[in-house]
Coordinates of C-alpha atoms in Angstrom, one line a residue:
X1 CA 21.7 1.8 -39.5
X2 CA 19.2 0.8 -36.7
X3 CA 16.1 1.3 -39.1
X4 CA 18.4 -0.6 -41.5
X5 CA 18.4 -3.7 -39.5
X6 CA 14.6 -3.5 -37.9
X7 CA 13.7 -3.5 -41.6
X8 CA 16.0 -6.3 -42.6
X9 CA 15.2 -8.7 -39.6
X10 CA 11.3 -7.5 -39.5
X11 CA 11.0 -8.5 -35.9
X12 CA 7.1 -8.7 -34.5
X13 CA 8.2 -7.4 -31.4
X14 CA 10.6 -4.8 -30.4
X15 CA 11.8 -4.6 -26.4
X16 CA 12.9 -1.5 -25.1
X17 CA 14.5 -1.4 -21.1
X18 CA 15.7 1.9 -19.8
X19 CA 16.7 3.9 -16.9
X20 CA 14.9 7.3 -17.1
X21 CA 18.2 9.3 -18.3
X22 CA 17.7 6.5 -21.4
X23 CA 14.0 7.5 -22.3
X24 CA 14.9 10.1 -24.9
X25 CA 17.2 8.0 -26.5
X26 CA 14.5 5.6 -26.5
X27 CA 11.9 8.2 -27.6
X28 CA 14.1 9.4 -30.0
X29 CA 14.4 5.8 -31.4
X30 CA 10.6 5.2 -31.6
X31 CA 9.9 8.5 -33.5
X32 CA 12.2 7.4 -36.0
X33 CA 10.5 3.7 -36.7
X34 CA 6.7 5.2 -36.9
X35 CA 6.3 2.6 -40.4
X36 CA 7.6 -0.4 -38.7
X37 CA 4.9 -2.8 -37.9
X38 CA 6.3 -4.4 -35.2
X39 CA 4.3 -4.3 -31.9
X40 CA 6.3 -2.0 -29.0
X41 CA 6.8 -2.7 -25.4
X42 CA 9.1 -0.6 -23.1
X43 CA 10.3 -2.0 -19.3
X44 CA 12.4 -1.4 -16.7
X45 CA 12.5 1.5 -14.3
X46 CA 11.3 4.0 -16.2
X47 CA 8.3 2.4 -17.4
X48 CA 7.7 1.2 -14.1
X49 CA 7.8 4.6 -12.5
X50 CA 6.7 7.1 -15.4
X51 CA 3.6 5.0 -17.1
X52 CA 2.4 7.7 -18.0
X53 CA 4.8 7.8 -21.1
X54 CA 2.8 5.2 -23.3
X55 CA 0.2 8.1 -23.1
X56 CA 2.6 10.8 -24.6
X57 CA 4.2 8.3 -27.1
X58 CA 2.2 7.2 -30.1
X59 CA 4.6 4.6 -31.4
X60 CA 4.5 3.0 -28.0
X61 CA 2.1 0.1 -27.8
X62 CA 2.2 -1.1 -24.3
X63 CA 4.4 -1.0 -20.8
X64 CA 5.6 -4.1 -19.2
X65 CA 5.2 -3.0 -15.0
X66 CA 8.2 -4.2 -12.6
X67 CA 9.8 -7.5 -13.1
X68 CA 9.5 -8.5 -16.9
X69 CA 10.5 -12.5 -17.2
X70 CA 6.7 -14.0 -17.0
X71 CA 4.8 -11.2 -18.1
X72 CA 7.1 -10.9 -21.2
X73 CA 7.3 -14.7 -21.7
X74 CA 3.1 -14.9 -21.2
X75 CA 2.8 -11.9 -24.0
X76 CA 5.3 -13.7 -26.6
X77 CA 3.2 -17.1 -26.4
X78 CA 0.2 -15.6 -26.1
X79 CA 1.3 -13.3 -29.9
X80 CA 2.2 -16.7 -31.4
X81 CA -0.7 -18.7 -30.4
X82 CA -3.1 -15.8 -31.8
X83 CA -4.6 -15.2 -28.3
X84 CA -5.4 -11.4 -26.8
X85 CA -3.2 -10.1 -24.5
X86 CA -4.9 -7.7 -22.4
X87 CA -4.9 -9.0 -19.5
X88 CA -1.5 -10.1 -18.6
X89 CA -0.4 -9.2 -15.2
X90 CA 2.4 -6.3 -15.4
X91 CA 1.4 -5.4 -18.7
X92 CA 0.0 -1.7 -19.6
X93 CA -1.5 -2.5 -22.9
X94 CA -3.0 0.8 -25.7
X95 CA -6.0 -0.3 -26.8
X96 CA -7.6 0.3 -30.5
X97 CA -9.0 3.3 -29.3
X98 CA -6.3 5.1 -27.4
X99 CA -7.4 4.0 -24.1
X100 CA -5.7 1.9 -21.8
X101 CA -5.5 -1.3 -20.3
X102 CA -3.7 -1.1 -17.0
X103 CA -3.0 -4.7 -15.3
X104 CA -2.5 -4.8 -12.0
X105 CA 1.3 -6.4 -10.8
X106 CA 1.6 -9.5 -9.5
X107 CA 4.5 -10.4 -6.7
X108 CA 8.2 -10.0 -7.1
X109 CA 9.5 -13.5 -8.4
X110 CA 10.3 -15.3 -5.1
X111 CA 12.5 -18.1 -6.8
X112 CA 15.1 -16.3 -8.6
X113 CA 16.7 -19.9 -9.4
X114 CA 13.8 -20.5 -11.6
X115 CA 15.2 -18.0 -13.5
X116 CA 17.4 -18.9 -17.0
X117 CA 20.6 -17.4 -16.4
X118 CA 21.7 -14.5 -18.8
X119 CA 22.1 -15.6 -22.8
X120 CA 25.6 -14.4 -23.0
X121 CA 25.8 -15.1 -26.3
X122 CA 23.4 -12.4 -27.2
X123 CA 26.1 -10.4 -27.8
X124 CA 30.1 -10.2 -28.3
X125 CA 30.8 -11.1 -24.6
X126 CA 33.9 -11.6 -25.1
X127 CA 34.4 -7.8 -26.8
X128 CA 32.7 -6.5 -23.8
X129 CA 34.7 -8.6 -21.4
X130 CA 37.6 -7.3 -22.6
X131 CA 36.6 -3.8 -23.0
X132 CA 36.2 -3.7 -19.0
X133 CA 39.5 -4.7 -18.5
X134 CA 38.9 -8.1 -18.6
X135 CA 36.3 -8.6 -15.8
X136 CA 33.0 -10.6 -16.3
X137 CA 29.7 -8.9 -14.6
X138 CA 27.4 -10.7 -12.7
X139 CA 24.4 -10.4 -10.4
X140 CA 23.1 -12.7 -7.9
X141 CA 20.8 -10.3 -6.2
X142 CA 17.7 -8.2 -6.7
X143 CA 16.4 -5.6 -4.4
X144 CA 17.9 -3.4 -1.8
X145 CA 17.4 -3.3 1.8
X146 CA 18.3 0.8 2.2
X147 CA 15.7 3.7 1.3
X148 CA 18.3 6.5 -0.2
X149 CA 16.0 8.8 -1.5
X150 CA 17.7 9.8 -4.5
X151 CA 17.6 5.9 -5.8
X152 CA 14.6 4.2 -7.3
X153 CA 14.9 1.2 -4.9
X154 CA 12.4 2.8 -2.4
X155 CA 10.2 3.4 -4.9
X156 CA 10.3 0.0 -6.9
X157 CA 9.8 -1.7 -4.1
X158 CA 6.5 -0.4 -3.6
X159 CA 5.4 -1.3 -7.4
X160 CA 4.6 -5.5 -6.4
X161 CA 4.1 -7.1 -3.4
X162 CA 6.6 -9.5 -1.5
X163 CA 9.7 -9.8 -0.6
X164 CA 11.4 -7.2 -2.0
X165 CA 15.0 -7.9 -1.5
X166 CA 15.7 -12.0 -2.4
X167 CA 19.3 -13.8 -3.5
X168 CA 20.1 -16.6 -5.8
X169 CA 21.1 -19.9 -4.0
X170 CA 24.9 -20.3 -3.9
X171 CA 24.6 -23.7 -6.0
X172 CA 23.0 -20.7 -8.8
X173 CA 25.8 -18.3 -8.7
X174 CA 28.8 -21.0 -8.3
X175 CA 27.5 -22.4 -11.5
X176 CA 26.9 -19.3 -13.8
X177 CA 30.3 -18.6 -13.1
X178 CA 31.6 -21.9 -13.9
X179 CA 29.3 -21.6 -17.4
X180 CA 30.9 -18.1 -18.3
X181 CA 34.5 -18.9 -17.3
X182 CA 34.9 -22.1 -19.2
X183 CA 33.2 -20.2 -22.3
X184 CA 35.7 -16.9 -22.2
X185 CA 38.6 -15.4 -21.4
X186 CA 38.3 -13.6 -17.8
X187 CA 40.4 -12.2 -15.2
X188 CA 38.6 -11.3 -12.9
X189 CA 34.6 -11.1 -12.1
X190 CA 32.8 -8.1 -10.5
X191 CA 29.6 -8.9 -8.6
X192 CA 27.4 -5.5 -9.4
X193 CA 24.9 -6.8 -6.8
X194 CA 23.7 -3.8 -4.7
X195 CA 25.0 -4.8 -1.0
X196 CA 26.5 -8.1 -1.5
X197 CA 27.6 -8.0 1.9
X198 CA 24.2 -7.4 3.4
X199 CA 22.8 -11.0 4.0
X200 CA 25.3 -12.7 6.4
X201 CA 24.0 -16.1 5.5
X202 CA 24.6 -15.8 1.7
X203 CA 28.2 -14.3 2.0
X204 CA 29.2 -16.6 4.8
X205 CA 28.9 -20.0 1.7
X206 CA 29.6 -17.8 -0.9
X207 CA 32.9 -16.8 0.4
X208 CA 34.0 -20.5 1.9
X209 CA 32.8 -22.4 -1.6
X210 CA 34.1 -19.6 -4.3
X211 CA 37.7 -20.0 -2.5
X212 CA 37.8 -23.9 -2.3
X213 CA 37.0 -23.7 -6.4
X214 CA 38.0 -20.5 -8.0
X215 CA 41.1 -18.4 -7.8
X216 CA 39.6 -15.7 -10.0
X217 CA 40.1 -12.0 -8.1
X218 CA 36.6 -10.3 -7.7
X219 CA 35.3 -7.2 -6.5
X220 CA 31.8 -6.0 -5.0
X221 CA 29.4 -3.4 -4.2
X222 CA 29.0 -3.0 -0.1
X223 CA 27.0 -0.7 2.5
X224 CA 29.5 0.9 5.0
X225 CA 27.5 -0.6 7.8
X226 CA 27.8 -3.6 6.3
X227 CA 31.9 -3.8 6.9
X228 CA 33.5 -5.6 9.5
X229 CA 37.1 -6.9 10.4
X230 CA 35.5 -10.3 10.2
X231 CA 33.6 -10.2 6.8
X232 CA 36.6 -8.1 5.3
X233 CA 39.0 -11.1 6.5
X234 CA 36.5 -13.5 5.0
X235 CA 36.3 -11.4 1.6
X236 CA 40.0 -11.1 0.9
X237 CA 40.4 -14.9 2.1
X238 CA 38.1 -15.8 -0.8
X239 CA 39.5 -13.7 -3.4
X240 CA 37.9 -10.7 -3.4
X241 CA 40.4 -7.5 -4.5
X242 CA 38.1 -4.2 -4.5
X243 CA 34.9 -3.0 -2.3
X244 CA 33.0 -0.1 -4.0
X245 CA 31.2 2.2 -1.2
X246 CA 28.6 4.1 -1.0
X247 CA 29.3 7.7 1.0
X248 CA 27.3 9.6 -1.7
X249 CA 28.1 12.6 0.7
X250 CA 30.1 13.8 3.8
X251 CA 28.0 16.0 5.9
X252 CA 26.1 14.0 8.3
X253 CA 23.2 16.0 8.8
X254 CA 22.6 16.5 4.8
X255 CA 23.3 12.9 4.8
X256 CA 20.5 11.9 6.9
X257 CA 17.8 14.3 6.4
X258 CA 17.5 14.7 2.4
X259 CA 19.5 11.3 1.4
X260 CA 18.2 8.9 4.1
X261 CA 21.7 7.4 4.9
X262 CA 21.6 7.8 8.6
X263 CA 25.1 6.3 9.4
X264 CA 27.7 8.4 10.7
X265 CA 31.2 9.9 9.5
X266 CA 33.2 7.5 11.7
X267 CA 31.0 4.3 10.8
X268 CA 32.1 5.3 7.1
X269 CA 35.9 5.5 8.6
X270 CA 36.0 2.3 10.3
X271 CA 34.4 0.6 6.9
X272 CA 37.2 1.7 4.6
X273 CA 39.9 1.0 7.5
X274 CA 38.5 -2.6 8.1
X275 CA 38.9 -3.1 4.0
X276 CA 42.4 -1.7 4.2
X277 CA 43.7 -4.0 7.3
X278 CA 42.5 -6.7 5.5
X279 CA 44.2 -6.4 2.5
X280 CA 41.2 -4.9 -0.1
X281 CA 41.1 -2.3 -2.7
X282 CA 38.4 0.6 -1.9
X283 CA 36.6 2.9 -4.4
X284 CA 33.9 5.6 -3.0
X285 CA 31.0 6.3 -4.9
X286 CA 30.3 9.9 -4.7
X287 CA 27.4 12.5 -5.9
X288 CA 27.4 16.5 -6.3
X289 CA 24.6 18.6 -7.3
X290 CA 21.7 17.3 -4.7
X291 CA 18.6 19.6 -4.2
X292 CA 19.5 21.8 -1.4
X293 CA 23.1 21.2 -1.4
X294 CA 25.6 24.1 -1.4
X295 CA 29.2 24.0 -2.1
X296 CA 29.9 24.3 1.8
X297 CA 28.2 21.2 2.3
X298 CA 29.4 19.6 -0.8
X299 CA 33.2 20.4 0.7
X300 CA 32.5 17.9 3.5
X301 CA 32.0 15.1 0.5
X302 CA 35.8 16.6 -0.1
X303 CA 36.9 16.5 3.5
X304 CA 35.5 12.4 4.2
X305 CA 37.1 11.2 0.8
X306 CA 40.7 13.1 2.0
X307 CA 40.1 11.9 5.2
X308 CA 39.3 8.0 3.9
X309 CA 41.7 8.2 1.3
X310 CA 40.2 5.5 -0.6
X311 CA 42.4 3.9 -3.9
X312 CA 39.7 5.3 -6.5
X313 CA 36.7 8.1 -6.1
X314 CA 33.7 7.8 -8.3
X315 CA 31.7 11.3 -8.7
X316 CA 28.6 11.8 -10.8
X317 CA 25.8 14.6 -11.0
X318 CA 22.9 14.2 -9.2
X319 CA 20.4 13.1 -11.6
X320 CA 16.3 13.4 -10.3
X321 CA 14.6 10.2 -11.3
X322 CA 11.4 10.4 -11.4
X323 CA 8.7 8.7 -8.7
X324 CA 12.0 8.8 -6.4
X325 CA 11.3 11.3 -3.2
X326 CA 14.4 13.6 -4.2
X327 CA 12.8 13.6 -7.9
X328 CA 9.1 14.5 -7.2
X329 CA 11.0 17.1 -4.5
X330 CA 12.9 18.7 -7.4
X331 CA 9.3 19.1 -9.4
X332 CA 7.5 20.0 -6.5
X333 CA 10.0 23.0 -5.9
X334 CA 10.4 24.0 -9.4
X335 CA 14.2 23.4 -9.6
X336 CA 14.4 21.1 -12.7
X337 CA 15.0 23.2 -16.0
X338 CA 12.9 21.6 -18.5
X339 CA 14.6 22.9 -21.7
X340 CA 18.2 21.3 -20.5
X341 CA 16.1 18.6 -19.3
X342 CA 15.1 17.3 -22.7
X343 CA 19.0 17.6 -24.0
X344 CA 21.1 14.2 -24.8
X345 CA 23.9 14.1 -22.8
X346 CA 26.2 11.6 -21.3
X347 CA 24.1 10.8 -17.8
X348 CA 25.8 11.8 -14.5
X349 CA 28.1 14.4 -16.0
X350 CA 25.7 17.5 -16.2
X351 CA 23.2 18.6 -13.9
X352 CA 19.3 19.3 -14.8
X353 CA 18.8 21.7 -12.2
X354 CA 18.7 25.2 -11.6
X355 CA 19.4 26.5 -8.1
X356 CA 20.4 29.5 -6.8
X357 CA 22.4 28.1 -3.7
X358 CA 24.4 25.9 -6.0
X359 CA 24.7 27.0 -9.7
X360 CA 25.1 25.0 -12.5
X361 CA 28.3 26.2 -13.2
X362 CA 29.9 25.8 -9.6
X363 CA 28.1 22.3 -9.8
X364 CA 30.5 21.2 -12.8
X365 CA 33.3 23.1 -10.7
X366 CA 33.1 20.3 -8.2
X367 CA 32.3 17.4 -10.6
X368 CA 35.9 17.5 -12.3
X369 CA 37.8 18.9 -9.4
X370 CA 36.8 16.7 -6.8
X371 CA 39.0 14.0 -7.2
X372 CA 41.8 16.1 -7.6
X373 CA 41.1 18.2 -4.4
X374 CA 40.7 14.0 -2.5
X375 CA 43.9 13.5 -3.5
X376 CA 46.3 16.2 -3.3
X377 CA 47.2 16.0 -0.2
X378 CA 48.3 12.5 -1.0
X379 CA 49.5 11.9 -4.3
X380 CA 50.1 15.2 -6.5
X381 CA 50.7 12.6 -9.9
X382 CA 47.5 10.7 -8.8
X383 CA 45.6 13.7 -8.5
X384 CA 46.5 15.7 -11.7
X385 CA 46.0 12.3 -13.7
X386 CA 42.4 12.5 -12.9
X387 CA 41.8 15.8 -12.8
X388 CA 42.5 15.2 -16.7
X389 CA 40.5 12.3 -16.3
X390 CA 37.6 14.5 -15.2
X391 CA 38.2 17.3 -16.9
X392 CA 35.9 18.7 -19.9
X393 CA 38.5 16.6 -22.3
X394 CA 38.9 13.5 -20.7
X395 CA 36.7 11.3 -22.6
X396 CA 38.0 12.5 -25.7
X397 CA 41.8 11.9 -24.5
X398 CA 40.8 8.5 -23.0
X399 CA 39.5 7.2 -26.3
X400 CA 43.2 8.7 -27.7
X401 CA 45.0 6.3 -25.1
X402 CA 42.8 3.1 -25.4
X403 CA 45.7 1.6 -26.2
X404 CA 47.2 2.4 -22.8
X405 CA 43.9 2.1 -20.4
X406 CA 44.7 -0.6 -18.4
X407 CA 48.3 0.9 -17.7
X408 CA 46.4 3.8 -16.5
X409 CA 43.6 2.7 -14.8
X410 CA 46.2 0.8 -12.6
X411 CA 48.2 4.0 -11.5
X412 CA 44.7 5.6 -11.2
X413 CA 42.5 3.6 -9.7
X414 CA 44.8 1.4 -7.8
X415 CA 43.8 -2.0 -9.5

């Protein structure tokens, strides 16, 4: 159907952005359209931190390097105009001869205002508005202040020069909400920004001008050391319902020296008990399966979330991306198997490694019953639920109760 529609709309370009657990798809997708004419570019963070893969594909014709908007926009006019495009910042471009044409970056865009906002219409928004329980995704952010060395943030950041971590104006964000809301149907908004909370400045107007115009409930991404009494008050004042958190995993020491995240057990504590006296929803994000772990240290990941008690867990498989510190660690010590490595499976759900400490099998253990073991002690029915929910069945049984999702996602997840 794909090669069905390239032919049919005979595009002259086709744009490719993936995370590295996408590039096979990706690769798969290429190998399949070797006839097509069309001239193809690849971005995002793989291409960013793996250029080497226009080298290994042939039906790749260039790499767009970091940020994409000018670069991308400069290509496209130059292609229409009938002017070369070799030397467009950002751009890795294959040359005639196999060779390449490597650009050097220019500096993270400074004005994100400048910026169009998304083209919602794209696609069915409203379809996928719906499909995620009726909540419309935004971000008003780009960058990261933190160095966790299992995410690419540390690494991207190192790809262009300037200021790394930058947010929209208020004015921005106040108005692509009011754009999207008077176009669909939306109940509530989730702001997918990395740390929203970590620029006191920008939450401080965000919070008082959202409240004095919108009654929409939304929900947010936040560091732990980011949480106070006072911003949590100020959140729920303005409508916020949910804070996601990052505790990744609960042994200090593990914590700090392989993940970076140098903040204690009881800072991680006082976060989720600051949400809860306010009033807010918690989720903790979770991860299994880290390159030295063992299931003794993954147990204290167990321990934290039982001792938090947060209203939802999320808990995915380590996944090593590469040009991260905990990827190139994983090839350096031999630990990634390449043969599983280059199967197609659902990202986060499986792991890629082979360690003795840790097996594969014990790795999956944890993965589905690790929200059950968080909350037995508190809610046998809430724990059983998702340790269906996780189970080796669950996606198939969710797709069987569509029907009943949000009914479910309510006991579950506690929104």
């Amino acid at each position: 159907p794909l090669n069905a529609a390239i032919r049919e709309y005979d595009p002259d370009v086709i744009a490719f952005s993936c995370v590295s657990p996408q590039y096979p798809y990706v690769r798969m997708v290429l190998r399949d359209m070797m006839e097509h004419r069309a001239f193809t570019i690849l971005g995002g963070h793989h291409a960013t931190l793996v250029p080497s893969c226009l080298e290994e594909n042939a039906r790749l014709n260039a790499l767009c390097i970091g940020e994409g908007e000018y670069p991308m926009l400069e290509m496209v006019n130059a292609m229409a105009a009938g002017e070369p495009i070799d030397d467009i910042a950002n751009l890795h471009i294959k040359q005639a001869d196999g060779s390449i044409k490597r650009n050097p970056t220019r500096p993270f865009i400074e004005d994100l205002d400048a910026l169009p906002f998304p083209d919602w219409d794209l696609f069915d928004a409203q379809a996928i508005i719906d499909s995620d329980f009726h909540t419309a995704l935004f971000m008003f952010s780009r960058g990261c202040p933190y160095r966790c060395t299992f995410c690419a943030n540390h690494a991207l950041r190192e790809t262009q020069c300037g200021a790394y971590v930058r947010f929209r104006s208020v004015d921005s964000c106040l108005q692509e909400i009011r754009d999207v809301v008077s176009k669909y149907r939306v109940e509530a908004l989730y702001f997918n920004d990395d740390c929203f909370t970590c620029r006191k400045s920008f939450l401080d107007e965000f919070c008082q001008r959202y409240q004095a115009e919108f009654d929409l409930p939304f929900d947010i991404n936040a560091r732990p050391e980011t949480l106070t009494d006072e911003n949590c008050r100020q959140l729920k004042a303005a409508g916020c319902r949910r804070v996601s958190i990052g505790v990744e995993n609960g042994d200090e020491t593990f914590r700090a020296e392989v993940l970076g995240r140098k903040h204690k057990n009881d800072r991680i504590v006082e976060a989720f008990e600051s949400c809860r006296k306010a009033g807010l929803k918690t989720k903790s994000f979770n991860i299994v399966g880290f390159p030295h772990e063992t299931p003794e240290i993954f147990q204290e990941t167990v321990k934290l979330n039982q001792r938090i008690n947060p209203d939802s867990v999320i808990i995915g498989v380590f996944e090593p991306y590469p040009g991260t510190k905990l990827g190139d660690l994983c090839h350096e010590e031999s630990l990634i198997n390449t043969e599983r490595a280059r199967e197609l499976f659902v990202g986060r759900t499986d792991t890629v490694l082979d360690m003795p400490q840790f097996p594969r099998k014990e790795i999956l253990k944890c993965f589905r019953t690790f929200a059950y073991q968080v909350y037995k002690p508190h809610s046998l029915k809430k724990a059983l639920m998702l340790r269906v929910y996780y189970s080796r069945y669950g996606q198939i049984l969710l797709r069987i109760i569509e029907p009943f999702k949000d009914l479910l996602r309510k006991a579950a997840m506690g929104v």
